[in-house]
């Protein structure tokens, strides 16, 4: 009776196949862990919550707030510069908060995707939880009485919580940097 000999290459092929499966699983696991570690946490906030963000007795640092939305073209234009401003001034004593005016239903999807896309996952992120532009504007006017209601909008508060700069529309980064320099502690400039 004739016996079929097993191909000598079969064990090598099985080993290579198992190694490639292991590599794929390891890569998938690593990507999952990495994605979770860089996910941007966005917290719902209301008008009273906005007030609590402002500098106070416990936190006497200047604060920059940017109001934006994932659907806003001008927001996309200015976002890279805002991320650079955060990187340049955080260690010098500037706090920064991003406040989305998107629909709260995308707080766990489009908002964090946008923040990852622009490498803004280290900046505290909030979503203003109001259903209409009018109610959003009313909430923001609790900290910026002249807020127009449009986005993007950028507010700068000094260490005492006083609004010292307000810009509706895309920022002029050079001008904003000059305003930030004015409110930073002298030793950190």
Coordinates of C-alpha atoms in Angstrom, one line a residue, residues 30 50 156:
X30 CA -2.2 47.7 20.4
X50 CA -19.1 77.8 31.9
X156 CA -9.6 85.3 26.8

